[in-house]
Amino acid sequence: MLITAIRASWLRAPIPADRAHVSDFGKNDSFNMCLVEVETDTGLVGLGEAKAAVGNLGNYAAIVALIREELAPPLIGRDPRDITAIWELCYNGSRAHYAAREGRTFPTIGRRGITLSAISGIDIALWDLLGQSLGVPVWRLLGGRYRERVPAYASGGWAPVGGIGTQLAQYVERGHRAVKLRVGLQDRSVSDSAARVREVRETLGPDVGIMVDAHGTWSVREAQRFARKVESDDLAWLEEPVSPDNLEGQAEVRRSTDIPIAAGESEQTRFAFREMIDARAVDICQPDPAIAGGITETQRICALAAASGLTVAPHLWGSAILFAAGLHLTISTPCATMVEFSRGHNPLLSDLVEEQVELEDGYVLAPSRPGLGLTLRRDFVKSITVAV
């Protein structure tokens, strides 16, 4: 089996005005992604997702060009099943032969940013291809089925005081046993964020897990004040309390509270996660497979987390392809304990593929179809493709 083509497409799915939410990132009026398709001489096609930004943000023309013009050409004619070799070639570039000989990395100058996102999309597609070629789900290739089902927490929660309890109660009614709301500078104050959390706890009762995500918007002192104000609300985690550039500050927040700290959605490669873990700045690692380096690198990140006694909850705010990649990883990885289920209106999750994600008593079952188990809706893809 040989690679005959690698396609990269910018997809932009508009969101109706009455379904769009507003956060510190602004109004989420569309969902964007780079769809990666790796074609082979056997007729099999692997699907991947590369992510450059959150939701409606980001111009994907650069990442499309990077895949088409730089990463794809050296891969044509290679066996797509040589996943590690291809990852290292993309990461090390013209010095990949040194990496193979010396056993360490010789990364390209642009080794982070959209380069890693592009590698991520290709890598996910290669794992999909490998599973299809062998007739087994990707989780089988990652070590087998460690668990038969995975808890899925509802990720949303933008409503203000007076409405946030009702909004998250709707997620519980859909079957979720844990929910996440956004806090931080999107609110009027730290006290306002705390009031929203209290409303959620009072509405949902003691048996539903509650997480909060500040999107890295608070200062260290603001995050500490918030943590003190919600001590009695039994939060499952506080996500990105401060800027990801302030690793020392994040560690300071962690030391000052017993609320677990979750972070890592914008970090790339195992090296960045190693720094976060070494700084004792995190309890739950949140690599995004479409950003961090694909399934290959996310596995390495999980190994680092496990070695330090930490858990992983992959960041899956994206399309059905990203969700599937995270699900297969979590099915097979002992330290990965739950998946994120986007509850904002997201056509790339609900309409991109034929298969629909279904909850069973708050869990998502292990997929059974080969590869990632996805079938693109080609007409939908065509209708939302941006010409670049």
Coordinates of C-alpha atoms in Angstrom, one line a residue:
M1 CA 0.0 0.0 0.0
L2 CA 1.4 3.4 -1.1
I3 CA 0.3 7.0 -0.7
T4 CA -0.8 8.4 -4.0
A5 CA -2.1 11.8 -2.8
I6 CA -2.7 14.0 0.2
R7 CA -5.5 16.5 0.1
A8 CA -6.0 19.4 2.5
S9 CA -9.2 21.4 2.5
W10 CA -10.4 24.4 4.5
L11 CA -13.9 23.7 5.8
R12 CA -16.0 26.5 7.2
A13 CA -19.5 25.6 8.5
P14 CA -21.7 28.6 9.4
I15 CA -23.7 28.6 12.6
P16 CA -27.2 30.2 12.6
A17 CA -27.3 33.4 14.6
D18 CA -29.8 32.0 17.1
R19 CA -27.5 29.0 17.8
A20 CA -24.2 30.9 18.1
H21 CA -22.7 31.4 21.5
V22 CA -20.4 34.3 22.8
S23 CA -17.3 33.8 24.9
D24 CA -14.1 35.7 25.6
F25 CA -13.1 34.6 22.0
G26 CA -16.1 36.5 20.6
K27 CA -19.1 35.3 18.8
N28 CA -18.8 31.7 17.5
D29 CA -20.6 32.1 14.2
S30 CA -18.9 29.2 12.4
F31 CA -16.7 26.2 12.8
N32 CA -13.5 25.9 10.9
M33 CA -11.1 23.0 10.3
C34 CA -8.5 21.6 7.9
L35 CA -9.7 18.3 6.5
V36 CA -6.8 16.0 5.6
E37 CA -7.4 13.1 3.3
V38 CA -4.6 10.6 2.6
E39 CA -5.3 8.5 -0.5
T40 CA -3.6 5.2 -1.4
D41 CA -3.2 2.9 -4.4
T42 CA -5.6 0.4 -2.8
G43 CA -8.5 2.9 -2.8
L44 CA -8.5 3.4 0.9
V45 CA -8.6 7.0 2.2
G46 CA -7.6 8.1 5.7
L47 CA -9.3 11.0 7.4
G48 CA -7.5 13.5 9.6
E49 CA -8.1 17.0 11.1
A50 CA -5.6 19.8 11.5
K51 CA -6.6 22.7 13.7
A52 CA -5.1 26.2 13.6
A53 CA -7.5 28.0 15.9
V54 CA -10.6 27.8 18.1
G55 CA -14.0 27.4 16.4
N56 CA -14.7 30.3 14.0
L57 CA -11.2 31.8 14.4
G58 CA -8.2 31.3 12.1
N59 CA -7.4 31.6 8.4
Y60 CA -6.7 28.0 7.2
A61 CA -5.2 29.0 3.9
A62 CA -1.6 28.8 5.3
I63 CA -2.1 25.3 6.8
V64 CA -3.6 24.0 3.6
A65 CA -0.7 25.4 1.6
L66 CA 1.8 23.9 4.1
I67 CA 0.4 20.4 3.7
R68 CA 0.0 20.7 0.0
E69 CA 3.3 22.3 -0.9
E70 CA 5.8 21.2 1.8
L71 CA 4.6 18.1 3.8
A72 CA 2.8 16.1 1.2
P73 CA 5.3 15.8 -1.7
P74 CA 8.0 13.8 0.2
L75 CA 5.3 11.4 1.4
I76 CA 4.0 10.4 -2.0
G77 CA 5.0 6.9 -2.8
R78 CA 5.6 6.0 0.8
D79 CA 3.9 3.2 2.7
P80 CA 1.3 5.0 5.0
R81 CA 1.6 2.2 7.5
D82 CA 5.1 3.4 8.5
I83 CA 3.5 6.0 10.8
T84 CA 6.4 6.7 13.1
A85 CA 8.9 7.2 10.2
I86 CA 6.5 9.6 8.5
W87 CA 5.9 11.6 11.7
E88 CA 9.7 11.9 12.2
L89 CA 10.2 12.9 8.6
C90 CA 7.7 15.6 8.8
Y91 CA 9.0 16.9 12.2
N92 CA 12.7 16.7 11.4
G93 CA 12.6 17.6 7.7
S94 CA 15.8 17.4 5.7
R95 CA 17.7 16.2 8.8
A96 CA 15.4 13.2 9.4
H97 CA 18.2 10.9 8.5
Y98 CA 20.2 12.3 11.4
A99 CA 17.3 11.7 13.7
A100 CA 17.1 8.1 12.6
R101 CA 20.8 7.5 13.0
E102 CA 21.3 9.4 16.3
G103 CA 18.0 8.5 18.0
R104 CA 17.1 12.1 18.9
T105 CA 15.2 14.9 17.3
F106 CA 16.5 17.5 14.8
P107 CA 13.4 19.5 14.3
T108 CA 12.7 22.1 11.6
I109 CA 12.8 25.8 12.5
G110 CA 9.0 26.0 12.4
R111 CA 8.5 22.9 14.5
R112 CA 5.6 24.3 16.4
G113 CA 2.5 26.3 15.4
I114 CA 0.8 25.3 12.2
T115 CA 3.5 22.9 11.3
L116 CA 2.6 20.6 14.2
S117 CA -1.1 21.1 13.4
A118 CA -0.4 20.0 9.8
I119 CA 1.5 17.0 11.1
S120 CA -1.3 16.2 13.4
G121 CA -3.9 16.0 10.6
I122 CA -1.7 13.7 8.5
D123 CA -0.9 11.5 11.4
I124 CA -4.6 11.0 12.4
A125 CA -5.3 10.1 8.8
L126 CA -2.5 7.5 8.7
W127 CA -3.9 5.8 11.8
D128 CA -7.3 5.7 10.2
L129 CA -5.7 4.1 7.1
L130 CA -3.8 1.5 9.1
G131 CA -7.0 0.4 10.9
Q132 CA -8.9 0.2 7.6
S133 CA -6.1 -1.8 6.0
L134 CA -6.2 -4.4 8.8
G135 CA -9.9 -4.3 9.3
V136 CA -9.7 -3.3 13.0
P137 CA -10.6 -0.1 15.0
V138 CA -7.8 2.3 15.8
W139 CA -8.1 1.5 19.5
R140 CA -7.0 -2.1 18.7
L141 CA -3.8 -0.8 17.2
L142 CA -3.1 1.4 20.2
G143 CA -2.9 -1.5 22.6
G144 CA -6.4 -2.8 22.6
R145 CA -9.6 -2.1 24.5
Y146 CA -8.7 -1.1 28.0
R147 CA -12.3 0.0 28.7
E148 CA -15.5 -0.7 26.8
R149 CA -17.0 2.7 27.3
V150 CA -15.8 6.2 28.2
P151 CA -17.5 8.9 30.2
A152 CA -18.3 12.0 28.1
Y153 CA -18.7 15.3 29.8
A154 CA -20.8 18.0 28.2
S155 CA -18.7 21.0 27.2
G156 CA -20.6 24.3 26.9
G157 CA -22.0 26.6 29.5
W158 CA -22.0 30.3 28.4
A159 CA -25.3 31.5 29.9
P160 CA -25.2 34.3 32.6
V161 CA -26.4 34.1 36.2
G162 CA -30.1 33.2 36.1
G163 CA -29.7 31.0 33.0
I164 CA -26.6 28.9 33.4
G165 CA -28.3 26.3 35.7
T166 CA -31.0 25.7 33.2
Q167 CA -28.6 25.5 30.3
L168 CA -26.4 22.9 31.9
A169 CA -29.5 21.0 33.2
Q170 CA -30.4 20.4 29.6
Y171 CA -27.0 18.6 29.1
V172 CA -27.8 16.4 32.0
E173 CA -31.2 15.7 30.5
R174 CA -29.4 14.4 27.4
G175 CA -27.6 11.9 29.5
H176 CA -24.4 13.5 30.7
R177 CA -23.2 12.9 34.2
A178 CA -20.6 15.7 34.1
V179 CA -20.7 19.2 32.6
K180 CA -18.3 22.1 31.9
L181 CA -19.0 25.8 31.9
R182 CA -16.9 28.8 30.8
V183 CA -15.8 31.3 33.4
G184 CA -13.1 34.1 33.4
L185 CA -13.1 37.4 31.7
Q186 CA -16.2 36.7 29.7
D187 CA -18.0 37.4 33.1
R188 CA -18.4 40.7 34.8
S189 CA -16.1 39.8 37.7
V190 CA -14.6 36.9 39.6
S191 CA -17.6 37.0 41.9
D192 CA -19.9 36.7 38.9
S193 CA -18.1 33.6 37.8
A194 CA -18.4 32.1 41.2
A195 CA -22.1 32.9 41.4
R196 CA -22.6 31.1 38.1
V197 CA -20.9 28.0 39.5
R198 CA -23.0 28.1 42.6
E199 CA -26.1 28.3 40.5
V200 CA -25.0 25.2 38.6
R201 CA -24.3 23.2 41.7
E202 CA -27.6 24.2 43.3
T203 CA -29.5 23.3 40.1
L204 CA -27.8 20.0 39.4
G205 CA -27.3 18.7 42.9
P206 CA -24.3 16.9 44.4
D207 CA -24.1 13.9 42.0
V208 CA -23.2 15.7 38.7
G209 CA -19.6 16.5 38.1
I210 CA -18.8 20.1 37.3
M211 CA -15.7 21.5 35.6
V212 CA -14.9 25.1 34.8
D213 CA -12.8 26.6 32.0
A214 CA -11.3 30.1 32.3
H215 CA -9.6 30.0 28.8
G216 CA -6.4 31.3 30.4
T217 CA -7.9 34.7 31.0
W218 CA -7.4 35.4 34.7
S219 CA -4.3 36.7 36.5
V220 CA -2.9 34.4 39.2
R221 CA -4.6 36.4 42.0
E222 CA -8.0 36.4 40.2
A223 CA -7.7 32.6 39.8
Q224 CA -6.8 32.1 43.4
R225 CA -9.7 34.3 44.5
F226 CA -12.1 32.3 42.3
A227 CA -10.8 29.0 43.7
R228 CA -11.5 30.2 47.3
K229 CA -15.0 31.4 46.4
V230 CA -16.0 28.0 45.0
E231 CA -14.3 25.7 47.5
S232 CA -17.6 24.3 48.7
D233 CA -18.9 23.5 45.2
D234 CA -16.8 20.4 44.7
L235 CA -15.4 21.2 41.2
A236 CA -13.9 18.3 39.3
W237 CA -11.3 20.7 37.8
L238 CA -10.3 24.3 37.0
E239 CA -9.1 24.5 33.4
E240 CA -6.6 27.0 32.2
P241 CA -6.9 29.4 35.1
V242 CA -4.1 31.6 33.7
S243 CA -2.3 32.2 30.4
P244 CA -0.5 29.1 29.0
D245 CA 2.5 31.4 28.8
N246 CA 2.5 31.7 32.5
L247 CA 3.6 28.3 33.6
E248 CA 5.0 29.4 36.9
G249 CA 1.8 31.3 37.7
Q250 CA -0.3 28.2 36.8
A251 CA 1.9 26.2 39.3
E252 CA 1.3 28.9 41.9
V253 CA -2.5 28.6 41.4
R254 CA -2.2 24.8 41.7
R255 CA -0.3 25.0 45.0
S256 CA -2.8 27.3 46.5
T257 CA -5.9 25.1 46.0
D258 CA -7.0 21.5 46.1
I259 CA -9.2 21.9 43.0
P260 CA -7.4 19.9 40.3
I261 CA -5.9 22.0 37.5
A262 CA -6.4 21.0 33.9
A263 CA -4.5 22.4 31.0
G264 CA -2.7 21.8 27.7
E265 CA -5.2 22.2 24.9
S266 CA -2.9 24.7 23.0
E267 CA 0.4 22.9 23.8
Q268 CA 2.3 21.0 21.2
T269 CA 4.5 17.9 21.5
R270 CA 5.6 15.9 24.4
F271 CA 8.3 18.4 25.2
A272 CA 5.9 21.1 26.1
F273 CA 3.9 18.7 28.3
R274 CA 7.1 17.6 29.9
E275 CA 7.8 21.2 31.0
M276 CA 4.3 21.6 32.4
I277 CA 4.5 18.3 34.3
D278 CA 8.0 19.1 35.6
A279 CA 6.8 22.5 36.8
R280 CA 4.1 20.7 38.8
A281 CA 1.5 23.0 37.1
V282 CA -1.1 20.4 36.1
D283 CA -3.2 17.5 37.4
I284 CA -5.2 16.7 34.2
C285 CA -3.3 16.9 30.9
Q286 CA -5.5 18.0 27.9
P287 CA -3.6 17.4 24.6
D288 CA -5.6 18.1 21.5
P289 CA -4.7 15.4 18.9
A290 CA -5.4 17.9 16.0
I291 CA -2.8 20.3 17.5
A292 CA -0.4 18.4 19.7
G293 CA 1.0 16.1 17.1
G294 CA -1.7 13.6 16.2
I295 CA -2.5 10.3 17.7
T296 CA 1.2 9.3 17.7
E297 CA 2.4 12.3 19.8
T298 CA -0.7 12.2 22.0
Q299 CA 0.2 8.6 23.0
R300 CA 3.6 9.8 24.0
I301 CA 2.1 12.6 26.1
C302 CA -0.2 10.1 27.8
A303 CA 2.9 8.0 28.7
L304 CA 4.5 11.1 30.3
A305 CA 1.3 11.8 32.3
A306 CA 1.0 8.2 33.5
A307 CA 4.6 8.2 34.6
S308 CA 3.9 11.2 36.8
G309 CA 0.6 9.8 38.2
L310 CA -1.5 12.3 36.2
T311 CA -4.6 11.7 34.1
V312 CA -5.5 12.8 30.6
A313 CA -8.8 14.2 29.3
P314 CA -8.1 15.0 25.6
H315 CA -9.3 18.4 24.3
L316 CA -11.8 17.6 21.6
W317 CA -13.4 20.9 20.6
G318 CA -13.6 20.3 16.9
S319 CA -15.1 18.0 14.3
A320 CA -16.2 14.4 14.3
I321 CA -12.8 13.3 13.2
L322 CA -11.1 14.9 16.2
F323 CA -13.7 13.4 18.5
A324 CA -13.1 9.9 17.0
A325 CA -9.3 10.2 17.4
G326 CA -9.7 11.2 21.1
L327 CA -12.3 8.4 21.7
H328 CA -10.0 5.7 20.3
L329 CA -7.1 7.0 22.4
T330 CA -9.2 7.0 25.5
I331 CA -10.6 3.5 24.9
S332 CA -7.1 2.2 24.8
T333 CA -5.1 4.3 27.3
P334 CA -5.3 3.6 31.1
C335 CA -4.6 7.2 32.2
A336 CA -7.1 8.8 29.8
T337 CA -10.3 8.8 31.7
M338 CA -12.9 10.8 29.8
V339 CA -13.7 12.6 26.6
E340 CA -15.0 16.1 25.9
F341 CA -18.4 16.3 24.1
S342 CA -19.0 19.7 22.5
R343 CA -22.5 20.9 23.2
G344 CA -22.1 24.2 21.4
H345 CA -23.8 24.1 18.0
N346 CA -21.2 22.5 15.7
P347 CA -22.1 21.2 12.2
L348 CA -18.6 19.7 11.9
L349 CA -19.5 17.4 14.7
S350 CA -23.1 16.7 13.8
D351 CA -23.1 16.8 10.0
L352 CA -19.7 16.0 8.6
V353 CA -19.9 12.2 8.8
E354 CA -22.7 9.7 8.6
E355 CA -22.1 8.2 12.0
Q356 CA -23.5 10.0 15.0
V357 CA -22.1 10.1 18.5
E358 CA -24.6 8.5 20.9
L359 CA -24.6 8.5 24.7
E360 CA -25.5 5.5 26.8
D361 CA -26.0 6.5 30.5
G362 CA -23.4 9.2 30.2
Y363 CA -20.9 7.1 28.3
V364 CA -19.7 6.7 24.7
L365 CA -19.2 3.1 23.6
A366 CA -16.0 1.8 21.9
P367 CA -16.4 2.0 18.1
S368 CA -16.4 -1.3 16.3
R369 CA -15.8 -0.3 12.6
P370 CA -12.3 -0.4 11.1
G371 CA -10.0 2.7 11.4
L372 CA -11.7 5.7 13.0
G373 CA -15.0 4.3 11.7
L374 CA -16.1 7.4 9.8
T375 CA -17.9 8.0 6.5
L376 CA -17.6 11.5 5.1
R377 CA -20.8 13.2 3.8
R378 CA -19.2 14.4 0.6
D379 CA -22.0 16.7 -0.4
F380 CA -21.7 18.5 2.9
V381 CA -18.0 18.8 2.6
K382 CA -18.3 20.3 -0.9
S383 CA -20.9 22.8 0.3
I384 CA -18.6 24.2 3.1
T385 CA -15.2 24.0 1.4
V386 CA -13.4 27.4 1.2
A387 CA -11.5 27.9 -2.1
V388 CA -7.8 28.6 -1.4

